[in-house]
Amino acid sequence: MITVVKRIYTDKTFLVTLGLAIVALIFGQVSPKDIDSHTILALLALLVIVTIYGQLHVLTYIANTIVAKCRTTRDIIGVMLLFSFVGSMFFTNDVAILTLVPIFFKISQQLALKKIVPISLLTIYANLGSALTPFGNPQNLYLVSYYHLSLPHFMTLSLPIGVLGFLSLVVVTLFFPARPIPAMTTTVPPIDRHKVSWLLVATVIVLLGILSVLPIWLAVVVSLLTASLLDRQVLVKVDYGILLMFINFFIIVGAISRLPAIHHLLSFTTDTTPKTFFAGVISSQVISNVPAAVLLSKFTTHVTGLYLGVTVGGLGTLIASLANLLALRQYQLFDRDRSSYHFFKTFTWLNVVYLVIFIVIGSMICLWLT
């Protein structure tokens, strides 16, 4: 318990949102209804399940097994980007980054590969890949809950940008040289297939709860029971700070949305799908795409524009997505060359390039879907 509390209160992002939430409670108008309980419970169940996968080393096992079969530098980078893209769909963009950045650092040391561009792209494709599923990132989870989106409806929104994101991955991989590499020595951690089988069953139940096919309380109970049975350490390692940050976001947004000037401005900037798209992109650059999704949803029914706006808006500035901040933190943790500032510059430059490209793509999809 002490470990959990210490981890939460050393999280600077949480502390900032907590401070803003306290200000909102003191000076703003806030209602208990501002907190979306379904989203909080769905996020709790998902975080527990994803943490179990991490404890069982499932993602690391798959990644190392595939990388061991690569024969050129292009193969390695392509596989890592693809695994980031696909893995984030099922394990969230945060988990993809937490798992793959350390693996790539180890590979780059063995093969003398440059790190900055591949890790920047790995983060970009974790963000783009996570957009494809309702549980790939927190803002999708919220939008599915808030707008009561069915899986088919959500997929009609996500597939176009997902397909184009995948095609861009294929193209960008071709720019890397295909230099032959020696056989690699990768450590593939053993996995308990019996535990993984039980985990897969629990995952299905949790996902059905997230999609409102089953009661969300059942998903939470199943996730907690699974953690207790398979590895009780999971309950200590779950990132409860994300849950508390979401509650802070709901409080802050509730207060902001009741300010007359903000209410008028956001009602005007979200009254059509294209305007909602650009409002999502711009606000994400300033306040990050999760709070942007929560804030703008209070003013618009144009879910297509909002989904595409906060998805594309996750590209760009360092704070556009919490996953971007996580990638920088991971880079600083493993960086031995003191090149974090160079990483920040390259990461931002690449993100801005992708932001411009996907603003064009997102605008076209908005027109196509409306």
Coordinates of C-alpha atoms in Angstrom, one line a residue:
M1 CA 0.0 0.0 0.0
I2 CA 2.8 2.4 0.9
T3 CA 4.5 1.6 -2.5
V4 CA 1.3 2.5 -4.3
V5 CA 0.8 5.8 -2.5
K6 CA 4.5 6.8 -2.9
R7 CA 4.3 6.1 -6.7
I8 CA 1.2 8.2 -7.0
Y9 CA 2.5 11.1 -5.1
T10 CA 5.8 11.2 -7.0
D11 CA 3.9 11.4 -10.4
K12 CA 4.3 15.0 -11.5
T13 CA 1.5 14.7 -14.0
F14 CA -0.9 13.5 -11.4
L15 CA 0.1 16.3 -9.0
V16 CA -0.5 19.0 -11.6
T17 CA -4.0 17.6 -12.4
L18 CA -4.7 17.3 -8.6
G19 CA -3.8 20.9 -8.0
L20 CA -6.0 22.0 -10.9
A21 CA -8.9 19.8 -9.6
I22 CA -8.6 21.3 -6.1
V23 CA -8.8 24.8 -7.7
A24 CA -11.8 23.7 -9.7
L25 CA -13.5 22.4 -6.6
I26 CA -12.9 25.6 -4.6
F27 CA -13.7 28.2 -7.2
G28 CA -15.7 26.4 -9.9
Q29 CA -19.1 24.6 -10.2
V30 CA -18.7 20.8 -10.1
S31 CA -21.3 18.1 -10.0
P32 CA -20.8 14.4 -9.0
K33 CA -22.3 13.6 -12.4
D34 CA -19.2 15.0 -14.0
I35 CA -17.3 11.8 -13.1
D36 CA -18.1 9.1 -15.7
S37 CA -18.2 6.0 -13.4
H38 CA -18.4 3.6 -16.4
T39 CA -15.2 5.0 -17.8
I40 CA -13.4 4.8 -14.5
L41 CA -14.4 1.2 -13.9
A42 CA -13.6 0.2 -17.4
L43 CA -10.2 1.8 -17.1
L44 CA -9.6 0.0 -13.8
A45 CA -10.5 -3.4 -15.3
L46 CA -8.3 -2.8 -18.3
L47 CA -5.3 -1.6 -16.3
V48 CA -5.5 -4.7 -14.1
I49 CA -5.6 -7.0 -17.1
V50 CA -2.8 -5.2 -19.0
T51 CA -0.6 -5.3 -15.8
I52 CA -1.1 -9.1 -15.6
Y53 CA 0.1 -9.4 -19.2
G54 CA 3.2 -7.4 -18.2
Q55 CA 3.8 -9.6 -15.1
L56 CA 3.6 -12.7 -17.2
H57 CA 6.0 -11.2 -19.8
V58 CA 3.6 -12.0 -22.7
L59 CA 4.4 -8.9 -24.8
T60 CA 8.2 -9.2 -24.2
Y61 CA 8.0 -12.9 -25.1
I62 CA 6.3 -12.2 -28.4
A63 CA 8.5 -9.3 -29.3
N64 CA 11.8 -11.0 -28.5
T65 CA 10.7 -14.2 -30.3
I66 CA 9.9 -12.2 -33.5
V67 CA 13.0 -10.0 -33.3
A68 CA 15.3 -13.1 -33.0
K69 CA 14.2 -14.1 -36.5
C70 CA 15.2 -10.8 -38.2
R71 CA 18.1 -10.8 -40.6
T72 CA 18.6 -7.1 -41.5
T73 CA 18.5 -3.8 -39.7
R74 CA 15.4 -2.9 -41.8
D75 CA 13.7 -6.1 -40.6
I76 CA 14.3 -5.2 -37.0
I77 CA 13.0 -1.6 -37.3
G78 CA 10.1 -2.7 -39.4
V79 CA 9.1 -5.5 -36.9
M80 CA 9.5 -3.1 -33.9
L81 CA 7.3 -0.5 -35.5
L82 CA 4.7 -3.0 -36.6
F83 CA 4.7 -4.6 -33.1
S84 CA 4.3 -1.2 -31.6
F85 CA 1.4 -0.5 -34.0
V86 CA -0.4 -3.8 -33.4
G87 CA 0.6 -4.3 -29.8
S88 CA -0.9 -0.9 -28.8
M89 CA -4.3 -2.0 -30.2
F90 CA -4.6 -4.7 -27.6
F91 CA -2.2 -3.7 -24.8
T92 CA -2.6 0.1 -25.0
N93 CA 0.0 2.6 -26.3
D94 CA 1.5 3.1 -22.9
V95 CA 2.3 -0.6 -22.4
A96 CA 3.7 -0.9 -26.0
I97 CA 6.1 2.0 -25.2
L98 CA 7.1 0.6 -21.8
T99 CA 7.8 -2.8 -23.3
L100 CA 9.4 -2.0 -26.6
V101 CA 11.7 1.0 -25.8
P102 CA 13.9 -1.0 -23.4
I103 CA 14.0 -3.9 -26.0
F104 CA 15.1 -1.5 -28.7
F105 CA 17.8 0.1 -26.5
K106 CA 19.2 -3.4 -25.9
I107 CA 19.1 -4.2 -29.6
S108 CA 20.7 -0.9 -30.6
Q109 CA 23.6 -1.5 -28.2
Q110 CA 24.2 -5.0 -29.7
L111 CA 24.1 -3.8 -33.3
A112 CA 25.2 -0.2 -33.0
L113 CA 21.9 1.1 -34.3
K114 CA 20.9 4.8 -34.1
K115 CA 18.1 5.1 -31.5
I116 CA 16.5 8.5 -31.8
V117 CA 14.5 8.2 -35.0
P118 CA 13.3 4.6 -34.5
I119 CA 12.1 5.3 -30.9
S120 CA 10.4 8.5 -32.1
L121 CA 8.6 6.5 -34.8
L122 CA 7.9 3.7 -32.4
T123 CA 6.0 6.1 -30.2
I124 CA 4.2 7.7 -33.2
Y125 CA 3.0 4.3 -34.3
A126 CA 2.0 3.3 -30.8
N127 CA -0.3 6.3 -30.8
L128 CA -1.7 5.6 -34.3
G129 CA -2.1 1.8 -33.6
S130 CA -3.9 2.4 -30.3
A131 CA -6.5 4.4 -32.2
L132 CA -7.9 1.3 -33.9
T133 CA -9.6 -0.4 -30.9
P134 CA -11.9 0.9 -28.2
F135 CA -9.4 -0.1 -25.5
G136 CA -6.2 1.0 -27.2
N137 CA -6.0 4.2 -25.3
P138 CA -7.9 6.1 -22.6
Q139 CA -9.6 8.6 -24.9
N140 CA -11.1 5.8 -27.0
L141 CA -12.3 4.1 -23.8
Y142 CA -14.0 7.4 -22.7
L143 CA -15.5 8.1 -26.1
V144 CA -17.0 4.6 -26.4
S145 CA -18.5 4.9 -22.9
Y146 CA -19.7 8.5 -23.3
Y147 CA -21.3 8.2 -26.7
H148 CA -22.4 4.5 -26.2
L149 CA -20.6 3.4 -29.4
S150 CA -21.1 -0.2 -30.5
L151 CA -18.0 -2.0 -31.8
P152 CA -19.1 -1.8 -35.5
H153 CA -19.8 1.9 -35.2
F154 CA -16.4 2.5 -33.6
M155 CA -14.6 0.5 -36.2
T156 CA -16.2 2.5 -39.0
L157 CA -14.5 5.5 -37.4
S158 CA -11.1 3.9 -36.7
L159 CA -10.5 1.7 -39.7
P160 CA -9.8 4.4 -42.3
I161 CA -7.1 6.2 -40.3
G162 CA -5.8 2.8 -39.1
V163 CA -5.3 1.5 -42.6
L164 CA -3.6 4.7 -43.8
G165 CA -1.5 4.6 -40.6
F166 CA -0.4 1.1 -41.4
L167 CA 0.4 2.0 -45.1
S168 CA 2.6 4.9 -43.8
L169 CA 4.4 2.5 -41.6
V170 CA 5.2 0.3 -44.5
V171 CA 6.5 3.2 -46.6
V172 CA 8.7 4.7 -43.8
T173 CA 10.3 1.3 -43.1
L174 CA 11.6 1.3 -46.7
F175 CA 13.7 4.4 -45.9
F176 CA 15.9 2.4 -43.5
P177 CA 18.9 0.6 -44.9
A178 CA 18.7 -3.2 -45.1
R179 CA 22.1 -3.9 -43.6
P180 CA 22.7 -7.6 -42.8
I181 CA 23.1 -8.4 -39.1
P182 CA 24.6 -11.4 -37.3
A183 CA 22.5 -13.8 -35.4
M184 CA 21.2 -12.0 -32.3
T185 CA 21.2 -13.3 -28.8
T186 CA 17.9 -12.2 -27.3
T187 CA 16.6 -13.4 -23.9
V188 CA 13.1 -14.8 -24.4
P189 CA 11.5 -15.0 -20.9
P190 CA 9.5 -18.2 -20.2
I191 CA 5.7 -17.9 -20.0
D192 CA 3.2 -20.0 -18.1
R193 CA 0.8 -21.1 -20.8
H194 CA -1.8 -22.3 -18.3
K195 CA -1.9 -18.8 -16.7
V196 CA -2.0 -17.1 -20.1
S197 CA -5.0 -19.3 -21.1
W198 CA -6.9 -18.2 -18.0
L199 CA -5.9 -14.6 -18.7
L200 CA -7.3 -14.8 -22.2
V201 CA -10.7 -15.9 -20.9
A202 CA -10.6 -13.0 -18.4
T203 CA -9.6 -10.6 -21.1
V204 CA -12.6 -11.5 -23.3
I205 CA -15.0 -10.9 -20.3
V206 CA -13.3 -7.5 -19.5
L207 CA -13.6 -6.4 -23.2
L208 CA -17.2 -7.4 -23.3
G209 CA -17.7 -5.3 -20.2
I210 CA -15.9 -2.3 -21.7
L211 CA -18.2 -2.6 -24.8
S212 CA -21.3 -2.8 -22.4
V213 CA -22.2 -6.3 -23.6
L214 CA -21.7 -7.4 -20.0
P215 CA -22.1 -5.3 -16.8
I216 CA -19.0 -3.3 -16.2
W217 CA -19.0 -4.4 -12.5
L218 CA -18.5 -8.0 -13.7
A219 CA -15.5 -7.0 -15.7
V220 CA -14.0 -5.3 -12.7
V221 CA -14.6 -8.3 -10.4
V222 CA -13.2 -10.8 -13.0
S223 CA -10.1 -8.7 -13.5
L224 CA -9.4 -8.4 -9.7
L225 CA -10.1 -12.1 -9.2
T226 CA -7.8 -13.0 -12.0
A227 CA -5.0 -10.8 -10.6
S228 CA -5.5 -12.4 -7.1
L229 CA -5.3 -15.9 -8.5
L230 CA -2.5 -15.5 -11.0
D231 CA -0.2 -12.9 -9.4
R232 CA -1.1 -10.8 -6.4
Q233 CA 1.8 -8.4 -7.1
V234 CA -0.4 -7.1 -10.0
L235 CA -2.6 -5.3 -7.5
V236 CA 0.4 -3.3 -6.2
K237 CA 1.8 -2.6 -9.7
V238 CA -1.4 -1.3 -11.3
D239 CA -0.9 2.4 -12.2
Y240 CA -3.7 3.8 -10.1
G241 CA -2.4 7.3 -10.8
I242 CA -4.0 7.1 -14.2
L243 CA -7.4 6.4 -12.6
L244 CA -7.0 9.3 -10.2
M245 CA -5.8 11.6 -13.1
F246 CA -9.0 10.7 -15.0
I247 CA -11.1 11.7 -12.0
N248 CA -9.1 15.0 -11.8
F249 CA -9.8 15.5 -15.5
F250 CA -13.5 15.0 -15.0
I251 CA -13.6 17.6 -12.2
I252 CA -11.5 20.1 -14.1
V253 CA -13.5 19.8 -17.3
G254 CA -16.8 20.0 -15.3
A255 CA -15.8 23.3 -13.9
I256 CA -14.4 24.7 -17.1
S257 CA -17.4 23.7 -19.2
R258 CA -19.7 25.8 -16.9
L259 CA -17.8 29.0 -17.5
P260 CA -20.0 31.1 -19.8
A261 CA -17.2 32.3 -22.1
I262 CA -15.8 28.7 -22.5
H263 CA -19.3 27.3 -23.0
H264 CA -20.0 29.8 -25.8
L265 CA -16.6 29.3 -27.5
L266 CA -16.6 25.5 -27.5
S267 CA -20.2 25.3 -28.5
F268 CA -19.3 27.4 -31.6
T269 CA -16.1 25.5 -32.4
T270 CA -17.8 22.1 -32.2
D271 CA -21.1 22.6 -34.1
T272 CA -20.0 20.8 -37.2
T273 CA -17.8 17.7 -37.8
P274 CA -14.9 19.5 -39.5
K275 CA -14.8 22.3 -36.8
T276 CA -14.9 19.6 -34.1
F277 CA -12.0 17.8 -35.8
F278 CA -9.8 20.9 -35.8
A279 CA -10.9 21.8 -32.2
G280 CA -9.8 18.3 -31.1
V281 CA -6.4 18.7 -32.9
I282 CA -5.7 22.2 -31.5
S283 CA -6.8 21.6 -28.0
S284 CA -4.8 18.3 -27.8
Q285 CA -1.6 20.3 -28.5
V286 CA -2.2 22.4 -25.5
I287 CA -3.9 20.2 -22.9
S288 CA -3.3 16.7 -24.2
N289 CA -5.8 14.5 -26.1
V290 CA -7.4 12.8 -23.1
P291 CA -8.6 15.9 -21.4
A292 CA -9.4 17.4 -24.8
A293 CA -11.7 14.4 -25.5
V294 CA -13.4 14.8 -22.1
L295 CA -13.8 18.6 -22.5
L296 CA -15.1 18.7 -26.1
S297 CA -17.5 15.8 -25.6
K298 CA -19.6 18.1 -23.4
F299 CA -20.3 20.4 -26.3
T300 CA -20.7 18.2 -29.4
T301 CA -22.5 15.2 -30.8
H302 CA -20.1 15.0 -33.8
V303 CA -18.2 12.0 -32.5
T304 CA -16.6 11.4 -35.9
G305 CA -14.8 14.8 -35.8
L306 CA -14.0 14.4 -32.1
Y307 CA -12.5 10.9 -32.4
L308 CA -10.4 11.9 -35.5
G309 CA -9.4 15.2 -33.8
V310 CA -8.0 13.7 -30.6
T311 CA -6.5 10.8 -32.5
V312 CA -4.6 13.1 -34.9
G313 CA -4.1 15.5 -32.0
G314 CA -2.0 12.9 -30.2
L315 CA 0.7 13.8 -32.7
G316 CA 2.6 17.1 -32.5
T317 CA 3.8 18.5 -29.2
L318 CA 5.3 16.5 -26.4
I319 CA 2.2 17.0 -24.3
A320 CA -0.3 16.2 -27.1
S321 CA -0.4 12.6 -25.7
L322 CA 0.5 11.2 -22.3
A323 CA 2.3 8.4 -24.2
N324 CA 4.7 11.0 -25.7
L325 CA 5.7 12.1 -22.2
L326 CA 6.1 8.4 -21.2
A327 CA 8.4 7.8 -24.3
L328 CA 10.6 10.8 -23.2
R329 CA 10.8 9.4 -19.7
Q330 CA 11.7 5.9 -21.0
Y331 CA 14.4 7.4 -23.2
Q332 CA 15.9 9.4 -20.4
L333 CA 15.9 6.3 -18.2
F334 CA 17.9 4.1 -20.6
D335 CA 20.0 6.9 -22.3
R336 CA 23.7 6.7 -21.6
D337 CA 24.8 9.2 -24.2
R338 CA 23.1 12.2 -22.6
S339 CA 21.2 12.7 -25.9
S340 CA 17.8 13.4 -24.4
Y341 CA 17.6 16.9 -25.8
H342 CA 18.5 15.7 -29.2
F343 CA 15.8 13.1 -28.9
F344 CA 13.3 15.8 -27.9
K345 CA 14.1 17.9 -30.9
T346 CA 14.0 15.0 -33.4
F347 CA 10.9 13.5 -31.7
T348 CA 9.1 16.9 -32.0
W349 CA 10.1 17.5 -35.6
L350 CA 8.9 14.0 -36.7
N351 CA 5.7 14.4 -34.8
V352 CA 5.0 17.8 -36.4
V353 CA 5.6 16.2 -39.9
Y354 CA 3.2 13.4 -39.1
L355 CA 0.7 15.9 -37.6
V356 CA 0.6 17.9 -40.8
I357 CA 0.2 14.8 -42.9
F358 CA -2.6 13.3 -40.7
I359 CA -4.4 16.6 -40.5
V360 CA -4.9 16.3 -44.2
I361 CA -5.8 12.7 -44.0
G362 CA -8.2 13.3 -41.0
S363 CA -9.9 16.2 -42.9
M364 CA -10.5 13.9 -45.9
I365 CA -11.9 11.1 -43.7
C366 CA -14.2 13.6 -42.0
L367 CA -15.6 14.6 -45.3
W368 CA -15.9 11.0 -46.4
L369 CA -17.7 9.8 -43.3
T370 CA -20.1 12.7 -43.0

